[in-house]
PDB file of C-alpha atoms in Angstrom:
ATOM      1  CA  UNK A   1      -4.164  25.407  23.278  1.00 65.00           C
ATOM      2  CA  UNK A   2      -2.135  22.412  24.433  1.00 82.00           C
ATOM      3  CA  UNK A   3       1.519  23.022  25.276  1.00 89.00           C
ATOM      4  CA  UNK A   4       4.312  20.890  23.794  1.00 91.00           C
ATOM      5  CA  UNK A   5       6.208  19.039  26.556  1.00 92.00           C
ATOM      6  CA  UNK A   6       9.921  19.863  26.531  1.00 93.00           C
ATOM      7  CA  UNK A   7      12.681  18.549  28.793  1.00 94.00           C
ATOM      8  CA  UNK A   8      15.124  21.447  29.043  1.00 93.00           C
ATOM      9  CA  UNK A   9      18.317  21.554  31.062  1.00 94.00           C
ATOM     10  CA  UNK A  10      19.104  25.165  31.955  1.00 94.00           C
ATOM     11  CA  UNK A  11      22.765  25.880  32.691  1.00 93.00           C
ATOM     12  CA  UNK A  12      22.456  29.166  34.554  1.00 92.00           C
ATOM     13  CA  UNK A  13      23.646  30.770  37.793  1.00 89.00           C
ATOM     14  CA  UNK A  14      20.678  33.118  38.199  1.00 88.00           C
ATOM     15  CA  UNK A  15      17.308  31.775  39.317  1.00 90.00           C
ATOM     16  CA  UNK A  16      15.630  34.916  37.972  1.00 90.00           C
ATOM     17  CA  UNK A  17      17.133  34.448  34.506  1.00 91.00           C
ATOM     18  CA  UNK A  18      16.130  30.768  34.543  1.00 91.00           C
ATOM     19  CA  UNK A  19      12.552  31.782  35.386  1.00 92.00           C
ATOM     20  CA  UNK A  20      12.571  34.240  32.478  1.00 91.00           C
ATOM     21  CA  UNK A  21      13.661  31.411  30.151  1.00 92.00           C
ATOM     22  CA  UNK A  22      10.887  29.143  31.412  1.00 93.00           C
ATOM     23  CA  UNK A  23       8.386  31.962  30.961  1.00 92.00           C
ATOM     24  CA  UNK A  24       9.622  32.628  27.394  1.00 93.00           C
ATOM     25  CA  UNK A  25       9.318  28.912  26.602  1.00 93.00           C
ATOM     26  CA  UNK A  26       5.788  28.933  28.012  1.00 92.00           C
ATOM     27  CA  UNK A  27       4.852  31.915  25.811  1.00 91.00           C
ATOM     28  CA  UNK A  28       6.308  30.027  22.831  1.00 92.00           C
ATOM     29  CA  UNK A  29       3.969  27.079  23.479  1.00 92.00           C
ATOM     30  CA  UNK A  30       6.234  24.736  25.451  1.00 92.00           C
ATOM     31  CA  UNK A  31       5.556  23.149  28.828  1.00 91.00           C
ATOM     32  CA  UNK A  32       9.079  22.689  30.098  1.00 87.00           C
ATOM     33  CA  UNK A  33      10.660  20.498  32.734  1.00 82.00           C
ATOM     34  CA  UNK A  34      13.716  22.515  33.707  1.00 83.00           C
ATOM     35  CA  UNK A  35      16.338  21.672  36.288  1.00 86.00           C
ATOM     36  CA  UNK A  36      18.885  24.392  36.989  1.00 87.00           C
ATOM     37  CA  UNK A  37      22.540  23.401  36.531  1.00 90.00           C
ATOM     38  CA  UNK A  38      25.519  25.403  37.766  1.00 89.00           C
ATOM     39  CA  UNK A  39      28.433  22.960  37.473  1.00 89.00           C
ATOM     40  CA  UNK A  40      29.979  20.409  35.136  1.00 90.00           C
ATOM     41  CA  UNK A  41      29.459  17.663  37.715  1.00 90.00           C
ATOM     42  CA  UNK A  42      25.729  18.363  38.026  1.00 91.00           C
ATOM     43  CA  UNK A  43      25.378  18.535  34.231  1.00 93.00           C
ATOM     44  CA  UNK A  44      27.185  15.195  33.773  1.00 91.00           C
ATOM     45  CA  UNK A  45      24.993  13.623  36.430  1.00 89.00           C
ATOM     46  CA  UNK A  46      21.750  14.841  34.828  1.00 92.00           C
ATOM     47  CA  UNK A  47      22.867  13.844  31.314  1.00 91.00           C
ATOM     48  CA  UNK A  48      23.264  10.285  32.550  1.00 84.00           C
ATOM     49  CA  UNK A  49      19.889  10.124  34.299  1.00 87.00           C
ATOM     50  CA  UNK A  50      17.450  10.883  31.465  1.00 87.00           C
ATOM     51  CA  UNK A  51      17.084  12.078  27.911  1.00 89.00           C
ATOM     52  CA  UNK A  52      16.868  15.793  27.163  1.00 93.00           C
ATOM     53  CA  UNK A  53      15.196  17.668  24.336  1.00 94.00           C
ATOM     54  CA  UNK A  54      17.224  20.855  24.713  1.00 94.00           C
ATOM     55  CA  UNK A  55      19.989  22.502  26.724  1.00 94.00           C
ATOM     56  CA  UNK A  56      20.214  26.246  27.200  1.00 93.00           C
ATOM     57  CA  UNK A  57      23.277  27.777  28.779  1.00 93.00           C
ATOM     58  CA  UNK A  58      24.409  31.155  29.948  1.00 91.00           C
ATOM     59  CA  UNK A  59      27.763  32.011  28.420  1.00 88.00           C
ATOM     60  CA  UNK A  60      29.306  33.317  31.651  1.00 84.00           C
ATOM     61  CA  UNK A  61      28.908  31.386  34.902  1.00 85.00           C
ATOM     62  CA  UNK A  62      31.582  31.570  37.637  1.00 85.00           C
ATOM     63  CA  UNK A  63      33.670  28.403  37.329  1.00 85.00           C
ATOM     64  CA  UNK A  64      31.642  27.098  34.413  1.00 87.00           C
ATOM     65  CA  UNK A  65      29.956  28.551  31.338  1.00 83.00           C
ATOM     66  CA  UNK A  66      28.496  28.016  27.904  1.00 88.00           C
ATOM     67  CA  UNK A  67      31.549  26.653  26.117  1.00 89.00           C
ATOM     68  CA  UNK A  68      32.426  24.379  29.055  1.00 91.00           C
ATOM     69  CA  UNK A  69      28.837  23.099  29.123  1.00 92.00           C
ATOM     70  CA  UNK A  70      28.990  22.480  25.392  1.00 91.00           C
ATOM     71  CA  UNK A  71      32.220  20.530  25.901  1.00 91.00           C
ATOM     72  CA  UNK A  72      30.555  18.378  28.603  1.00 92.00           C
ATOM     73  CA  UNK A  73      27.768  17.624  26.132  1.00 91.00           C
ATOM     74  CA  UNK A  74      30.252  16.639  23.393  1.00 88.00           C
ATOM     75  CA  UNK A  75      32.313  14.504  25.820  1.00 88.00           C
ATOM     76  CA  UNK A  76      29.164  12.488  26.515  1.00 87.00           C
ATOM     77  CA  UNK A  77      28.683  12.074  22.747  1.00 84.00           C
ATOM     78  CA  UNK A  78      25.104  13.296  22.908  1.00 87.00           C
ATOM     79  CA  UNK A  79      23.364  15.112  20.096  1.00 86.00           C
ATOM     80  CA  UNK A  80      21.079  17.417  22.060  1.00 93.00           C
ATOM     81  CA  UNK A  81      20.254  20.880  20.696  1.00 95.00           C
ATOM     82  CA  UNK A  82      22.268  23.510  22.582  1.00 94.00           C
ATOM     83  CA  UNK A  83      21.395  27.206  22.714  1.00 94.00           C
ATOM     84  CA  UNK A  84      23.571  29.858  24.361  1.00 92.00           C
ATOM     85  CA  UNK A  85      21.494  32.516  26.132  1.00 90.00           C
ATOM     86  CA  UNK A  86      23.571  35.340  27.542  1.00 87.00           C
ATOM     87  CA  UNK A  87      23.492  38.964  28.516  1.00 81.00           C
ATOM     88  CA  UNK A  88      27.171  39.367  27.713  1.00 72.00           C
ATOM     89  CA  UNK A  89      27.897  37.976  24.283  1.00 74.00           C
ATOM     90  CA  UNK A  90      29.505  39.760  21.383  1.00 77.00           C
ATOM     91  CA  UNK A  91      29.528  38.743  17.752  1.00 79.00           C
ATOM     92  CA  UNK A  92      32.981  37.146  18.018  1.00 82.00           C
ATOM     93  CA  UNK A  93      31.885  35.068  21.022  1.00 81.00           C
ATOM     94  CA  UNK A  94      28.675  34.034  19.257  1.00 82.00           C
ATOM     95  CA  UNK A  95      30.651  32.874  16.220  1.00 85.00           C
ATOM     96  CA  UNK A  96      33.029  30.936  18.494  1.00 83.00           C
ATOM     97  CA  UNK A  97      30.051  29.237  20.193  1.00 85.00           C
ATOM     98  CA  UNK A  98      28.474  28.286  16.858  1.00 86.00           C
ATOM     99  CA  UNK A  99      31.793  26.884  15.609  1.00 86.00           C
ATOM    100  CA  UNK A 100      32.068  24.857  18.818  1.00 85.00           C
ATOM    101  CA  UNK A 101      28.700  23.251  18.063  1.00 87.00           C
ATOM    102  CA  UNK A 102      26.015  25.440  19.606  1.00 91.00           C
ATOM    103  CA  UNK A 103      22.807  25.517  17.568  1.00 91.00           C
ATOM    104  CA  UNK A 104      22.068  29.166  18.251  1.00 92.00           C
ATOM    105  CA  UNK A 105      22.704  32.057  20.599  1.00 89.00           C
ATOM    106  CA  UNK A 106      20.359  34.639  22.051  1.00 89.00           C
ATOM    107  CA  UNK A 107      20.694  37.718  24.178  1.00 88.00           C
ATOM    108  CA  UNK A 108      18.766  37.633  27.449  1.00 88.00           C
ATOM    109  CA  UNK A 109      17.103  40.927  26.613  1.00 85.00           C
ATOM    110  CA  UNK A 110      15.749  39.441  23.351  1.00 85.00           C
ATOM    111  CA  UNK A 111      14.043  36.265  24.508  1.00 90.00           C
ATOM    112  CA  UNK A 112      11.194  36.774  22.048  1.00 89.00           C
ATOM    113  CA  UNK A 113      13.426  34.849  19.587  1.00 89.00           C
ATOM    114  CA  UNK A 114      13.636  31.852  21.947  1.00 92.00           C
ATOM    115  CA  UNK A 115      10.567  30.062  20.575  1.00 91.00           C
ATOM    116  CA  UNK A 116      11.778  30.272  16.979  1.00 92.00           C
ATOM    117  CA  UNK A 117      15.301  29.212  17.992  1.00 93.00           C
ATOM    118  CA  UNK A 118      13.945  26.206  19.895  1.00 94.00           C
ATOM    119  CA  UNK A 119      11.637  25.245  17.023  1.00 94.00           C
ATOM    120  CA  UNK A 120      14.529  25.378  14.563  1.00 93.00           C
ATOM    121  CA  UNK A 121      16.929  23.483  16.859  1.00 94.00           C
ATOM    122  CA  UNK A 122      14.380  20.712  17.505  1.00 94.00           C
ATOM    123  CA  UNK A 123      13.585  20.437  13.795  1.00 94.00           C
ATOM    124  CA  UNK A 124      17.296  20.175  12.933  1.00 93.00           C
ATOM    125  CA  UNK A 125      17.787  17.523  15.630  1.00 90.00           C
ATOM    126  CA  UNK A 126      14.871  15.469  14.252  1.00 91.00           C
ATOM    127  CA  UNK A 127      16.315  15.695  10.729  1.00 94.00           C
ATOM    128  CA  UNK A 128      19.766  14.617  11.989  1.00 91.00           C
ATOM    129  CA  UNK A 129      18.203  11.655  13.771  1.00 91.00           C
ATOM    130  CA  UNK A 130      16.305  10.581  10.633  1.00 94.00           C
ATOM    131  CA  UNK A 131      19.486  10.916   8.574  1.00 94.00           C
ATOM    132  CA  UNK A 132      21.483   8.804  11.083  1.00 92.00           C
ATOM    133  CA  UNK A 133      18.789   6.116  11.031  1.00 94.00           C
ATOM    134  CA  UNK A 134      18.712   6.089   7.218  1.00 95.00           C
ATOM    135  CA  UNK A 135      22.524   5.924   7.040  1.00 95.00           C
ATOM    136  CA  UNK A 136      22.604   3.029   9.514  1.00 93.00           C
ATOM    137  CA  UNK A 137      19.957   1.155   7.503  1.00 94.00           C
ATOM    138  CA  UNK A 138      21.933   1.763   4.305  1.00 94.00           C
ATOM    139  CA  UNK A 139      25.152   0.455   5.869  1.00 93.00           C
ATOM    140  CA  UNK A 140      23.325  -2.605   7.178  1.00 95.00           C
ATOM    141  CA  UNK A 141      21.862  -3.264   3.733  1.00 94.00           C
ATOM    142  CA  UNK A 142      25.249  -2.817   2.065  1.00 93.00           C
ATOM    143  CA  UNK A 143      26.889  -5.200   4.549  1.00 92.00           C
ATOM    144  CA  UNK A 144      24.170  -7.790   4.019  1.00 93.00           C
ATOM    145  CA  UNK A 145      24.547  -7.547   0.228  1.00 89.00           C
ATOM    146  CA  UNK A 146      28.346  -7.744   0.448  1.00 88.00           C
ATOM    147  CA  UNK A 147      28.229 -10.859   2.684  1.00 91.00           C
ATOM    148  CA  UNK A 148      25.702 -12.508   0.377  1.00 90.00           C
ATOM    149  CA  UNK A 149      27.723 -11.856  -2.777  1.00 88.00           C
ATOM    150  CA  UNK A 150      31.073 -12.751  -1.210  1.00 88.00           C
ATOM    151  CA  UNK A 151      29.775 -16.034   0.231  1.00 90.00           C
ATOM    152  CA  UNK A 152      28.155 -17.147  -3.042  1.00 89.00           C
ATOM    153  CA  UNK A 153      29.972 -20.191  -4.516  1.00 91.00           C
ATOM    154  CA  UNK A 154      29.159 -19.041  -8.061  1.00 90.00           C
ATOM    155  CA  UNK A 155      31.089 -16.375  -9.888  1.00 90.00           C
ATOM    156  CA  UNK A 156      29.403 -12.996  -9.795  1.00 90.00           C
ATOM    157  CA  UNK A 157      30.720  -9.905 -11.490  1.00 88.00           C
ATOM    158  CA  UNK A 158      29.789  -6.565 -12.947  1.00 90.00           C
ATOM    159  CA  UNK A 159      31.073  -5.819 -16.405  1.00 89.00           C
ATOM    160  CA  UNK A 160      30.657  -2.268 -17.686  1.00 91.00           C
ATOM    161  CA  UNK A 161      31.908  -1.318 -21.171  1.00 92.00           C
ATOM    162  CA  UNK A 162      34.201  -4.363 -21.174  1.00 90.00           C
ATOM    163  CA  UNK A 163      35.746  -3.516 -17.817  1.00 93.00           C
ATOM    164  CA  UNK A 164      35.239  -5.564 -14.632  1.00 90.00           C
ATOM    165  CA  UNK A 165      34.130  -3.144 -11.930  1.00 89.00           C
ATOM    166  CA  UNK A 166      33.345  -5.900  -9.424  1.00 87.00           C
ATOM    167  CA  UNK A 167      33.924  -9.618  -8.993  1.00 89.00           C
ATOM    168  CA  UNK A 168      33.393 -11.913  -6.023  1.00 89.00           C
ATOM    169  CA  UNK A 169      36.032 -14.462  -4.927  1.00 87.00           C
ATOM    170  CA  UNK A 170      34.465 -17.320  -6.867  1.00 84.00           C
TER     171      UNK A 170
END
């Protein structure tokens, strides 16, 4: 079976935990390219160098962490799926992470859920992208229509039940 290529940035301070993530992704059917990031500076640098399919982040990293990594992502105005993977996360912390914009959270001792979480996050990201493209096309079409109607030298109007709901300048 062919593996799905996946460019994953792993924000993690433990090489062993990063290897476990890569192994879990492999078991889930993904062939991942995964640099290890341990600082905001390194994350910013990598975000500017290429596109990413997914970011996973430990919640607790000395001097950095999941919420700080999520903030770096938002500061760069990128819409990349973000999953918190931590050994030390309670329900209140998980809710805080989701409110801050994380797509999901997992416990390191339950990585069997990683494949499903990644699938869902990638699907949601694809739907968001399609929606943004459709919204942009709609705005472009509306602008084109508005310019056409407003520049027309003839009077154009919409009359509904005896009430003018629209009229151009002419």
